[in-house]
PDB file of C-alpha atoms in Angstrom:
ATOM      1  CA  MET Y 249     113.261  -0.368-199.276  1.00 45.00           C
ATOM      2  CA  LYS Y 250     114.314   3.408-199.142  1.00 41.00           C
ATOM      3  CA  LYS Y 251     113.939   3.424-195.432  1.00 41.00           C
ATOM      4  CA  LEU Y 252     116.288   0.283-195.171  1.00 38.00           C
ATOM      5  CA  LEU Y 253     118.865   1.869-197.316  1.00 40.00           C
ATOM      6  CA  ILE Y 254     118.861   5.124-195.079  1.00 38.00           C
ATOM      7  CA  ALA Y 255     118.944   2.992-192.084  1.00 39.00           C
ATOM      8  CA  GLY Y 256     122.044   0.932-193.534  1.00 40.00           C
ATOM      9  CA  LEU Y 257     123.683   4.033-194.400  1.00 34.00           C
ATOM     10  CA  VAL Y 258     123.408   5.630-190.753  1.00 33.00           C
ATOM     11  CA  LEU Y 259     124.554   2.474-189.278  1.00 32.00           C
ATOM     12  CA  PHE Y 260     127.683   2.557-191.721  1.00 33.00           C
ATOM     13  CA  LEU Y 261     128.557   5.976-190.726  1.00 31.00           C
ATOM     14  CA  THR Y 262     128.173   5.434-187.095  1.00 33.00           C
ATOM     15  CA  LEU Y 263     130.788   2.280-187.310  1.00 33.00           C
ATOM     16  CA  PHE Y 264     133.152   4.091-189.004  1.00 35.00           C
ATOM     17  CA  SER Y 265     133.045   7.637-187.988  1.00 36.00           C
ATOM     18  CA  VAL Y 266     135.513   9.507-185.557  1.00 37.00           C
ATOM     19  CA  GLY Y 267     133.282   8.307-182.609  1.00 40.00           C
ATOM     20  CA  GLY Y 268     132.591   4.849-183.817  1.00 41.00           C
ATOM     21  CA  VAL Y 269     133.932   1.398-182.937  1.00 41.00           C
ATOM     22  CA  SER Y 270     136.882   1.661-185.579  1.00 44.00           C
ATOM     23  CA  ALA Y 271     138.311   4.839-184.070  1.00 53.00           C
ATOM     24  CA  LYS Y 272     139.648   2.931-181.043  1.00 72.00           C
ATOM     25  CA  VAL Y 273     143.439   4.069-180.528  1.00 91.00           C
ATOM     26  CA  PHE Y 274     145.762   1.341-179.200  1.00 93.00           C
ATOM     27  CA  THR Y 275     148.076   2.514-176.700  1.00 94.00           C
ATOM     28  CA  GLN Y 276     150.800   1.247-174.210  1.00 94.00           C
ATOM     29  CA  ALA Y 277     147.839   0.576-171.741  1.00 95.00           C
ATOM     30  CA  ASP Y 278     146.791  -2.352-174.175  1.00 95.00           C
ATOM     31  CA  ILE Y 279     150.223  -3.653-174.236  1.00 95.00           C
ATOM     32  CA  GLN Y 280     150.674  -3.390-170.346  1.00 95.00           C
ATOM     33  CA  ALA Y 281     147.262  -5.301-169.977  1.00 94.00           C
ATOM     34  CA  GLN Y 282     148.344  -8.042-172.133  1.00 94.00           C
ATOM     35  CA  ILE Y 283     151.694  -8.244-170.184  1.00 93.00           C
ATOM     36  CA  ALA Y 284     149.717  -8.507-166.721  1.00 91.00           C
ATOM     37  CA  GLU Y 285     147.702 -11.238-168.011  1.00 88.00           C
ATOM     38  CA  GLY Y 286     150.446 -12.952-169.809  1.00 75.00           C
ATOM     39  CA  GLN Y 287     152.167 -16.116-168.886  1.00 73.00           C
ATOM     40  CA  GLY Y 288     155.441 -15.989-170.571  1.00 87.00           C
ATOM     41  CA  GLU Y 289     154.974 -15.072-174.140  1.00 92.00           C
ATOM     42  CA  VAL Y 290     152.997 -11.914-175.087  1.00 95.00           C
ATOM     43  CA  LYS Y 291     151.969 -11.513-178.820  1.00 95.00           C
ATOM     44  CA  LEU Y 292     150.913  -8.181-180.033  1.00 96.00           C
ATOM     45  CA  GLY Y 293     148.567  -7.406-182.741  1.00 94.00           C
ATOM     46  CA  SER Y 294     150.095  -6.170-186.165  1.00 96.00           C
ATOM     47  CA  ILE Y 295     148.971  -2.641-185.464  1.00 96.00           C
ATOM     48  CA  THR Y 296     150.258   0.672-184.301  1.00 97.00           C
ATOM     49  CA  TYR Y 297     150.302   1.465-180.854  1.00 97.00           C
ATOM     50  CA  TYR Y 298     150.468   5.237-179.721  1.00 98.00           C
ATOM     51  CA  ILE Y 299     152.854   5.479-176.660  1.00 97.00           C
ATOM     52  CA  SER Y 300     152.389   8.129-174.179  1.00 97.00           C
ATOM     53  CA  ALA Y 301     154.105   6.447-171.230  1.00 97.00           C
ATOM     54  CA  PRO Y 302     156.772   3.519-171.258  1.00 98.00           C
ATOM     55  CA  VAL Y 303     155.930   0.010-171.681  1.00 97.00           C
ATOM     56  CA  VAL Y 304     157.449  -1.722-168.582  1.00 97.00           C
ATOM     57  CA  ILE Y 305     158.715  -5.367-169.249  1.00 97.00           C
ATOM     58  CA  PRO Y 306     159.292  -7.525-166.098  1.00 96.00           C
ATOM     59  CA  SER Y 307     161.181 -10.634-165.743  1.00 96.00           C
ATOM     60  CA  GLY Y 308     160.188 -13.745-167.595  1.00 96.00           C
ATOM     61  CA  ILE Y 309     158.329 -12.109-170.394  1.00 97.00           C
ATOM     62  CA  ASP Y 310     158.813 -12.760-174.052  1.00 97.00           C
ATOM     63  CA  LEU Y 311     157.509  -9.923-175.907  1.00 97.00           C
ATOM     64  CA  ASP Y 312     156.546 -11.020-179.479  1.00 97.00           C
ATOM     65  CA  GLY Y 313     155.772  -7.644-181.649  1.00 97.00           C
ATOM     66  CA  ASN Y 314     154.473  -9.800-184.512  1.00 97.00           C
ATOM     67  CA  GLY Y 315     155.250  -6.710-186.779  1.00 97.00           C
ATOM     68  CA  ALA Y 316     153.479  -4.101-184.382  1.00 98.00           C
ATOM     69  CA  GLU Y 317     154.824  -0.583-184.430  1.00 98.00           C
ATOM     70  CA  LEU Y 318     155.075   1.397-181.192  1.00 98.00           C
ATOM     71  CA  ARG Y 319     155.307   5.181-182.023  1.00 98.00           C
ATOM     72  CA  ALA Y 320     155.806   8.023-179.434  1.00 98.00           C
ATOM     73  CA  VAL Y 321     153.360  10.732-179.146  1.00 97.00           C
ATOM     74  CA  THR Y 322     154.956  12.308-176.127  1.00 97.00           C
ATOM     75  CA  ASN Y 323     158.569  12.848-174.935  1.00 97.00           C
ATOM     76  CA  THR Y 324     158.828   9.634-173.032  1.00 97.00           C
ATOM     77  CA  ARG Y 325     160.810   6.539-173.267  1.00 98.00           C
ATOM     78  CA  ILE Y 326     158.966   3.727-175.297  1.00 98.00           C
ATOM     79  CA  ILE Y 327     160.124   0.512-173.507  1.00 98.00           C
ATOM     80  CA  VAL Y 328     161.892   0.164-170.423  1.00 98.00           C
ATOM     81  CA  SER Y 329     162.635  -3.168-168.538  1.00 98.00           C
ATOM     82  CA  GLU Y 330     162.110  -3.270-164.938  1.00 97.00           C
ATOM     83  CA  VAL Y 331     165.357  -2.722-162.890  1.00 98.00           C
ATOM     84  CA  GLY Y 332     167.019  -6.019-162.279  1.00 97.00           C
ATOM     85  CA  ALA Y 333     164.608  -8.179-164.286  1.00 97.00           C
ATOM     86  CA  SER Y 334     165.969 -11.339-165.889  1.00 97.00           C
ATOM     87  CA  ASP Y 335     164.949 -13.821-168.784  1.00 97.00           C
ATOM     88  CA  LEU Y 336     163.365 -11.590-170.990  1.00 96.00           C
ATOM     89  CA  SER Y 337     163.220 -10.935-174.697  1.00 98.00           C
ATOM     90  CA  ILE Y 338     161.693  -8.546-177.207  1.00 98.00           C
ATOM     91  CA  SER Y 339     161.321  -9.452-180.814  1.00 98.00           C
ATOM     92  CA  LYS Y 340     159.758  -8.531-184.253  1.00 98.00           C
ATOM     93  CA  LEU Y 341     158.918  -5.083-183.212  1.00 97.00           C
ATOM     94  CA  ARG Y 342     159.170  -1.430-184.633  1.00 98.00           C
ATOM     95  CA  VAL Y 343     159.966   1.337-182.172  1.00 98.00           C
ATOM     96  CA  ASN Y 344     159.615   4.782-183.737  1.00 98.00           C
ATOM     97  CA  GLY Y 345     160.587   7.802-181.646  1.00 98.00           C
ATOM     98  CA  ASP Y 346     159.174  10.268-184.439  1.00 97.00           C
ATOM     99  CA  LYS Y 347     162.163  12.494-183.666  1.00 96.00           C
ATOM    100  CA  ARG Y 348     160.729  13.576-180.280  1.00 97.00           C
ATOM    101  CA  ASP Y 349     162.949  14.810-177.548  1.00 97.00           C
ATOM    102  CA  ILE Y 350     163.545  11.322-175.872  1.00 98.00           C
ATOM    103  CA  ASP Y 351     166.965  10.590-174.387  1.00 97.00           C
ATOM    104  CA  ILE Y 352     166.464   6.884-175.012  1.00 98.00           C
ATOM    105  CA  LEU Y 353     164.007   4.944-176.863  1.00 98.00           C
ATOM    106  CA  VAL Y 354     164.549   1.515-175.419  1.00 98.00           C
ATOM    107  CA  LEU Y 355     165.992   1.284-171.868  1.00 98.00           C
ATOM    108  CA  LEU Y 356     167.265  -2.079-170.652  1.00 98.00           C
ATOM    109  CA  ASN Y 357     168.462  -1.620-167.027  1.00 97.00           C
ATOM    110  CA  GLN Y 358     170.672  -3.920-164.940  1.00 98.00           C
ATOM    111  CA  ASN Y 359     169.089  -7.110-166.490  1.00 98.00           C
ATOM    112  CA  GLN Y 360     170.466 -10.525-166.827  1.00 98.00           C
ATOM    113  CA  ASN Y 361     169.766 -12.885-169.970  1.00 98.00           C
ATOM    114  CA  VAL Y 362     168.090 -10.579-172.262  1.00 98.00           C
ATOM    115  CA  ASP Y 363     167.418 -11.399-175.985  1.00 98.00           C
ATOM    116  CA  VAL Y 364     166.555  -8.603-178.433  1.00 98.00           C
ATOM    117  CA  ASP Y 365     166.081  -9.983-181.834  1.00 98.00           C
ATOM    118  CA  ARG Y 366     164.630  -8.329-185.228  1.00 98.00           C
ATOM    119  CA  VAL Y 367     163.678  -5.218-183.526  1.00 98.00           C
ATOM    120  CA  THR Y 368     163.848  -2.010-185.675  1.00 98.00           C
ATOM    121  CA  VAL Y 369     164.599   1.228-183.707  1.00 98.00           C
ATOM    122  CA  GLU Y 370     164.180   4.483-185.623  1.00 98.00           C
ATOM    123  CA  ASN Y 371     163.748   8.349-185.524  1.00 98.00           C
ATOM    124  CA  GLY Y 372     165.395   8.744-182.068  1.00 98.00           C
ATOM    125  CA  LYS Y 373     166.483  12.219-181.363  1.00 97.00           C
ATOM    126  CA  HIS Y 374     168.961  10.810-179.147  1.00 98.00           C
ATOM    127  CA  THR Y 375     170.148   7.243-178.374  1.00 98.00           C
ATOM    128  CA  GLY Y 376     168.197   4.337-179.881  1.00 98.00           C
ATOM    129  CA  MET Y 377     168.743   1.513-177.530  1.00 98.00           C
ATOM    130  CA  PHE Y 378     170.773   1.745-174.204  1.00 98.00           C
ATOM    131  CA  LEU Y 379     171.693  -1.319-172.280  1.00 98.00           C
ATOM    132  CA  TRP Y 380     172.779  -0.270-168.716  1.00 97.00           C
ATOM    133  CA  ASP Y 381     174.945  -2.916-166.814  1.00 96.00           C
ATOM    134  CA  VAL Y 382     173.279  -5.713-168.562  1.00 98.00           C
ATOM    135  CA  THR Y 383     174.920  -9.188-168.732  1.00 98.00           C
ATOM    136  CA  ASP Y 384     174.625 -12.201-170.455  1.00 98.00           C
ATOM    137  CA  SER Y 385     172.462 -10.725-173.186  1.00 97.00           C
ATOM    138  CA  SER Y 386     172.382 -10.167-177.009  1.00 98.00           C
ATOM    139  CA  VAL Y 387     171.060  -7.743-179.467  1.00 98.00           C
ATOM    140  CA  THR Y 388     170.910  -9.442-182.890  1.00 98.00           C
ATOM    141  CA  ARG Y 389     169.287  -9.138-186.338  1.00 98.00           C
ATOM    142  CA  SER Y 390     167.932  -5.676-185.393  1.00 98.00           C
ATOM    143  CA  THR Y 391     167.937  -2.418-187.449  1.00 98.00           C
ATOM    144  CA  PHE Y 392     168.759   1.167-186.287  1.00 98.00           C
ATOM    145  CA  ASN Y 393     167.875   3.948-188.562  1.00 98.00           C
ATOM    146  CA  ASN Y 394     168.143   8.009-188.057  1.00 98.00           C
ATOM    147  CA  ASN Y 395     169.049   7.873-184.376  1.00 98.00           C
ATOM    148  CA  GLY Y 396     171.054  10.814-182.566  1.00 97.00           C
ATOM    149  CA  GLU Y 397     171.793  14.394-183.423  1.00 93.00           C
ATOM    150  CA  ILE Y 398     174.504  15.378-180.944  1.00 91.00           C
ATOM    151  CA  GLY Y 399     177.762  14.074-179.440  1.00 87.00           C
ATOM    152  CA  GLY Y 400     177.480  10.648-178.007  1.00 90.00           C
ATOM    153  CA  ASP Y 401     174.059   9.762-179.204  1.00 96.00           C
ATOM    154  CA  SER Y 402     174.226   6.220-180.719  1.00 98.00           C
ATOM    155  CA  ALA Y 403     172.136   3.637-182.308  1.00 98.00           C
ATOM    156  CA  LEU Y 404     173.037   1.002-179.737  1.00 98.00           C
ATOM    157  CA  PHE Y 405     174.720   1.807-176.463  1.00 98.00           C
ATOM    158  CA  PHE Y 406     176.242  -0.485-173.944  1.00 97.00           C
ATOM    159  CA  PHE Y 407     177.148   1.096-170.480  1.00 95.00           C
ATOM    160  CA  GLY Y 408     179.022  -1.434-168.477  1.00 94.00           C
ATOM    161  CA  GLY Y 409     177.981  -5.060-168.586  1.00 95.00           C
ATOM    162  CA  ARG Y 410     179.828  -8.342-169.340  1.00 96.00           C
ATOM    163  CA  PHE Y 411     179.406 -11.218-171.602  1.00 97.00           C
ATOM    164  CA  ASN Y 412     177.177  -9.567-174.195  1.00 98.00           C
ATOM    165  CA  GLU Y 413     176.795  -9.832-177.846  1.00 98.00           C
ATOM    166  CA  ALA Y 414     175.842  -7.715-180.789  1.00 98.00           C
ATOM    167  CA  TYR Y 415     175.524  -9.846-183.921  1.00 98.00           C
ATOM    168  CA  ARG Y 416     174.403  -9.105-187.291  1.00 98.00           C
ATOM    169  CA  ASN Y 417     172.699  -5.791-186.608  1.00 98.00           C
ATOM    170  CA  LYS Y 418     172.695  -2.799-189.218  1.00 98.00           C
ATOM    171  CA  GLY Y 419     171.814   0.789-189.378  1.00 98.00           C
ATOM    172  CA  TYR Y 420     171.802   3.848-191.524  1.00 97.00           C
ATOM    173  CA  ASN Y 421     172.214   7.580-190.862  1.00 97.00           C
ATOM    174  CA  ASN Y 422     172.864   7.325-186.937  1.00 97.00           C
ATOM    175  CA  GLN Y 423     175.087   9.712-185.109  1.00 96.00           C
ATOM    176  CA  ASN Y 424     177.298   6.795-183.848  1.00 97.00           C
ATOM    177  CA  GLY Y 425     176.754   3.092-184.576  1.00 98.00           C
ATOM    178  CA  ILE Y 426     177.538   0.747-181.653  1.00 98.00           C
ATOM    179  CA  SER Y 427     179.078   2.461-178.692  1.00 97.00           C
ATOM    180  CA  SER Y 428     180.059   1.327-175.235  1.00 96.00           C
ATOM    181  CA  MET Y 429     181.503   2.593-171.874  1.00 95.00           C
ATOM    182  CA  GLY Y 430     183.005  -0.042-169.696  1.00 94.00           C
ATOM    183  CA  LEU Y 431     181.758  -3.222-171.711  1.00 95.00           C
ATOM    184  CA  GLU Y 432     183.876  -5.997-171.033  1.00 95.00           C
ATOM    185  CA  TYR Y 433     184.330  -9.741-172.347  1.00 97.00           C
ATOM    186  CA  SER Y 434     181.885  -9.249-175.192  1.00 97.00           C
ATOM    187  CA  ASP Y 435     181.698  -9.883-178.962  1.00 97.00           C
ATOM    188  CA  ILE Y 436     180.771  -7.090-181.590  1.00 98.00           C
ATOM    189  CA  ASN Y 437     180.337  -9.283-184.738  1.00 98.00           C
ATOM    190  CA  GLN Y 438     179.099  -9.090-188.329  1.00 98.00           C
ATOM    191  CA  ASN Y 439     177.376  -5.609-187.805  1.00 98.00           C
ATOM    192  CA  LYS Y 440     176.953  -3.023-190.578  1.00 98.00           C
ATOM    193  CA  PHE Y 441     176.440   0.490-190.042  1.00 98.00           C
ATOM    194  CA  ILE Y 442     176.228   2.939-193.049  1.00 97.00           C
ATOM    195  CA  ASP Y 443     176.564   6.766-193.113  1.00 96.00           C
ATOM    196  CA  THR Y 444     177.239   7.454-189.569  1.00 96.00           C
ATOM    197  CA  LYS Y 445     178.053  11.155-188.718  1.00 94.00           C
ATOM    198  CA  LEU Y 446     180.673  10.182-186.216  1.00 94.00           C
ATOM    199  CA  ASP Y 447     182.040   6.777-185.303  1.00 96.00           C
ATOM    200  CA  ALA Y 448     180.693   3.447-186.634  1.00 97.00           C
ATOM    201  CA  TYR Y 449     181.929   1.633-183.380  1.00 97.00           C
ATOM    202  CA  ASN Y 450     183.362   3.221-180.350  1.00 96.00           C
ATOM    203  CA  PHE Y 451     184.610   1.529-177.377  1.00 94.00           C
ATOM    204  CA  THR Y 452     185.757   3.307-174.184  1.00 91.00           C
ATOM    205  CA  ASN Y 453     186.418   2.831-170.486  1.00 87.00           C
ATOM    206  CA  LYS Y 454     183.596   3.947-167.889  1.00 82.00           C
ATOM    207  CA  GLY Y 455     185.747   6.775-166.440  1.00 73.00           C
ATOM    208  CA  THR Y 456     188.697   7.640-164.267  1.00 66.00           C
ATOM    209  CA  ASP Y 457     187.815   5.061-161.661  1.00 67.00           C
ATOM    210  CA  TYR Y 458     187.784   2.214-164.318  1.00 67.00           C
ATOM    211  CA  PRO Y 459     191.146   2.497-166.059  1.00 67.00           C
ATOM    212  CA  HIS Y 460     190.615   0.276-168.954  1.00 77.00           C
ATOM    213  CA  SER Y 461     187.763  -1.853-170.448  1.00 86.00           C
ATOM    214  CA  VAL Y 462     189.001  -5.437-171.327  1.00 91.00           C
ATOM    215  CA  GLY Y 463     188.070  -8.279-173.640  1.00 94.00           C
ATOM    216  CA  ILE Y 464     186.124  -6.791-176.534  1.00 96.00           C
ATOM    217  CA  ILE Y 465     186.253  -8.811-179.802  1.00 97.00           C
ATOM    218  CA  ALA Y 466     185.151  -6.533-182.571  1.00 97.00           C
ATOM    219  CA  THR Y 467     185.298  -8.764-185.854  1.00 98.00           C
ATOM    220  CA  GLN Y 468     183.781  -8.787-189.436  1.00 98.00           C
ATOM    221  CA  ASN Y 469     181.905  -5.644-188.977  1.00 98.00           C
ATOM    222  CA  ILE Y 470     181.314  -3.089-191.718  1.00 98.00           C
ATOM    223  CA  GLY Y 471     181.381   0.634-191.325  1.00 97.00           C
ATOM    224  CA  TYR Y 472     180.885   2.549-194.617  1.00 96.00           C
ATOM    225  CA  ASN Y 473     180.195   6.431-195.442  1.00 95.00           C
ATOM    226  CA  SER Y 474     179.061   7.075-199.025  1.00 91.00           C
ATOM    227  CA  ASP Y 475     180.501  10.566-198.621  1.00 88.00           C
ATOM    228  CA  ARG Y 476     183.669  11.072-196.402  1.00 87.00           C
ATOM    229  CA  THR Y 477     183.083  14.982-196.196  1.00 78.00           C
ATOM    230  CA  GLN Y 478     179.747  14.297-194.160  1.00 79.00           C
ATOM    231  CA  SER Y 479     181.784  12.219-191.480  1.00 81.00           C
ATOM    232  CA  GLY Y 480     183.545  13.662-188.474  1.00 85.00           C
ATOM    233  CA  GLY Y 481     184.471  10.449-186.990  1.00 93.00           C
ATOM    234  CA  SER Y 482     186.329   7.134-187.436  1.00 95.00           C
ATOM    235  CA  GLY Y 483     185.580   3.629-188.259  1.00 96.00           C
ATOM    236  CA  MET Y 484     186.395   2.179-184.913  1.00 97.00           C
ATOM    237  CA  HIS Y 485     187.639   4.181-181.925  1.00 94.00           C
ATOM    238  CA  LEU Y 486     189.256   2.158-178.874  1.00 91.00           C
ATOM    239  CA  ASN Y 487     189.735   4.495-175.864  1.00 88.00           C
ATOM    240  CA  ARG Y 488     191.647   2.887-173.015  1.00 86.00           C
ATOM    241  CA  ILE Y 489     190.943  -0.560-173.827  1.00 89.00           C
ATOM    242  CA  LYS Y 490     193.002  -3.729-173.115  1.00 89.00           C
ATOM    243  CA  ASN Y 491     193.311  -7.249-174.328  1.00 92.00           C
ATOM    244  CA  SER Y 492     191.010  -6.661-177.221  1.00 94.00           C
ATOM    245  CA  LEU Y 493     190.757  -7.651-180.891  1.00 95.00           C
ATOM    246  CA  ALA Y 494     189.709  -5.595-183.666  1.00 96.00           C
ATOM    247  CA  ALA Y 495     189.955  -7.916-186.956  1.00 97.00           C
ATOM    248  CA  TYR Y 496     188.727  -8.591-190.360  1.00 98.00           C
ATOM    249  CA  ASN Y 497     186.488  -5.354-190.351  1.00 98.00           C
ATOM    250  CA  ILE Y 498     185.763  -3.343-193.241  1.00 98.00           C
ATOM    251  CA  LEU Y 499     186.002   0.561-192.711  1.00 97.00           C
ATOM    252  CA  GLU Y 500     185.614   2.967-195.615  1.00 97.00           C
ATOM    253  CA  GLY Y 501     184.880   6.785-196.083  1.00 95.00           C
ATOM    254  CA  PHE Y 502     185.499   8.197-192.762  1.00 95.00           C
ATOM    255  CA  GLY Y 503     186.560  11.879-192.319  1.00 93.00           C
ATOM    256  CA  ALA Y 504     188.874  11.120-189.422  1.00 93.00           C
ATOM    257  CA  HIS Y 505     190.732   7.618-188.941  1.00 94.00           C
ATOM    258  CA  GLY Y 506     190.129   4.201-189.866  1.00 96.00           C
ATOM    259  CA  ILE Y 507     191.104   2.661-186.491  1.00 95.00           C
ATOM    260  CA  VAL Y 508     192.032   4.731-183.415  1.00 92.00           C
ATOM    261  CA  PHE Y 509     193.863   3.514-180.306  1.00 89.00           C
ATOM    262  CA  ASP Y 510     193.744   6.175-177.546  1.00 85.00           C
ATOM    263  CA  GLY Y 511     195.455   5.265-174.415  1.00 81.00           C
ATOM    264  CA  SER Y 512     194.952   1.738-175.064  1.00 84.00           C
ATOM    265  CA  SER Y 513     197.553  -1.234-174.819  1.00 83.00           C
ATOM    266  CA  PHE Y 514     197.776  -5.088-175.364  1.00 88.00           C
ATOM    267  CA  ASN Y 515     195.280  -5.170-178.263  1.00 90.00           C
ATOM    268  CA  ASP Y 516     195.477  -6.475-181.789  1.00 93.00           C
ATOM    269  CA  ALA Y 517     194.317  -4.831-185.022  1.00 94.00           C
ATOM    270  CA  SER Y 518     194.892  -7.028-187.901  1.00 95.00           C
ATOM    271  CA  HIS Y 519     193.448  -8.065-191.238  1.00 97.00           C
ATOM    272  CA  ASN Y 520     191.253  -5.046-191.503  1.00 97.00           C
ATOM    273  CA  SER Y 521     190.505  -3.393-194.696  1.00 97.00           C
ATOM    274  CA  ILE Y 522     190.612   0.495-194.325  1.00 97.00           C
ATOM    275  CA  LYS Y 523     189.894   2.814-197.396  1.00 95.00           C
ATOM    276  CA  ASN Y 524     189.170   6.387-198.008  1.00 94.00           C
ATOM    277  CA  THR Y 525     189.974   8.124-194.611  1.00 94.00           C
ATOM    278  CA  GLY Y 526     190.478  11.873-194.120  1.00 91.00           C
ATOM    279  CA  TRP Y 527     193.415  11.327-191.774  1.00 91.00           C
ATOM    280  CA  SER Y 528     195.286   8.178-190.725  1.00 90.00           C
ATOM    281  CA  ALA Y 529     194.154   4.564-191.452  1.00 93.00           C
ATOM    282  CA  ILE Y 530     195.218   3.315-187.960  1.00 92.00           C
ATOM    283  CA  VAL Y 531     196.469   5.791-185.442  1.00 87.00           C
ATOM    284  CA  ALA Y 532     197.702   5.447-181.714  1.00 81.00           C
ATOM    285  CA  TYR Y 533     197.659   8.068-179.083  1.00 76.00           C
ATOM    286  CA  ALA Y 534     199.426   7.933-175.761  1.00 62.00           C
ATOM    287  CA  THR Y 535     200.231   4.325-176.081  1.00 53.00           C
ATOM    288  CA  TYR Y 536     203.109   2.014-177.011  1.00 49.00           C
ATOM    289  CA  ASN Y 537     203.018   0.091-180.115  1.00 53.00           C
ATOM    290  CA  ASP Y 538     205.214  -2.715-181.899  1.00 47.00           C
ATOM    291  CA  LEU Y 539     204.247  -2.406-185.561  1.00 45.00           C
ATOM    292  CA  THR Y 540     206.483  -5.309-186.607  1.00 42.00           C
ATOM    293  CA  ASN Y 541     206.006  -8.673-184.747  1.00 38.00           C
ATOM    294  CA  GLY Y 542     203.378  -7.816-181.934  1.00 33.00           C
ATOM    295  CA  SER Y 543     205.623  -8.706-179.306  1.00 32.00           C
ATOM    296  CA  ALA Y 544     204.753  -5.879-177.080  1.00 43.00           C
ATOM    297  CA  ASN Y 545     201.672  -3.914-176.306  1.00 79.00           C
ATOM    298  CA  ASN Y 546     199.532  -3.216-179.486  1.00 85.00           C
ATOM    299  CA  ARG Y 547     200.012  -5.501-182.461  1.00 87.00           C
ATOM    300  CA  ILE Y 548     199.100  -3.727-185.737  1.00 90.00           C
ATOM    301  CA  ALA Y 549     199.620  -5.971-188.664  1.00 91.00           C
ATOM    302  CA  ASP Y 550     198.608  -7.424-192.050  1.00 93.00           C
ATOM    303  CA  ASN Y 551     195.884  -4.645-192.735  1.00 95.00           C
ATOM    304  CA  LEU Y 552     194.967  -3.664-196.292  1.00 93.00           C
ATOM    305  CA  ILE Y 553     194.959   0.329-196.677  1.00 94.00           C
ATOM    306  CA  GLU Y 554     193.978   2.290-199.584  1.00 90.00           C
ATOM    307  CA  ASP Y 555     193.475   5.997-200.187  1.00 82.00           C
ATOM    308  CA  ALA Y 556     194.244   6.990-196.814  1.00 72.00           C
ATOM    309  CA  CYS Y 557     196.288  10.386-195.840  1.00 65.00           C
ATOM    310  CA  GLN Y 558     198.525   8.406-193.751  1.00 53.00           C
ATOM    311  CA  THR Y 559     198.809   4.847-193.161  1.00 50.00           C
ATOM    312  CA  GLN Y 560     199.782   4.423-189.417  1.00 49.00           C
TER     313      GLN Y 560
END
């Protein structure tokens, strides 16, 4: 009997020691193997995967995270799509940058028909998710926390692209919330970003060769800072934007402005609630405005303003 107990104890220690079967570390290689073998949907285990090289997603793959966490262990991007891939999705997944020096945690590169849903992106030292010239795609019901430390770092960034949607996303303590350069004909709707260090929503053109971005609809979004003195940005910044709408947004507690038009024209900012800004509630630089009836250029009307240093 004593020998049996000793043998059982040795077996237990063997199985659960550092060198035993339970010590397997799951990595990006395990995910990549599933993707290679998968036909369409790839469902991960509800475990932590330790990422030392990017997980590459090709066309036609639906990556169901099933509650898994992908955690960076080196300074490398965590998820990247194949350049030009189409018809892919990522859902129910946690991406953790662990504040390593990674420029982008999730990169979607020149893709079409991408669906990102219920993905958490957190602890990125720089940008959380970057969509580069992506079209006909959506980022929905996702969470972005603690991303970015400098300048243009953002929770969610669109560079170029058309016909995209950011819907019902939320975030806390990011450098910027949702940003874009050159995004066109796209919908930014019902998102909520709390305690951004700079802008909650920042839309600009792509550069001097692209005079304006057009057709952004930003409605029913929330930007809120609990301490205005900790915010150096604005609720919504529209830089060289045309034919766009900013309406029914709630913007509160920004150290600079509520809404900024900078070199922008033929836009509508109406029915927004703006409160407790360090400077103007709504300001327009280098642009022409009609503040009465919207008959020319930018229309700014019917906004609710409270506790701003200046109204317009």
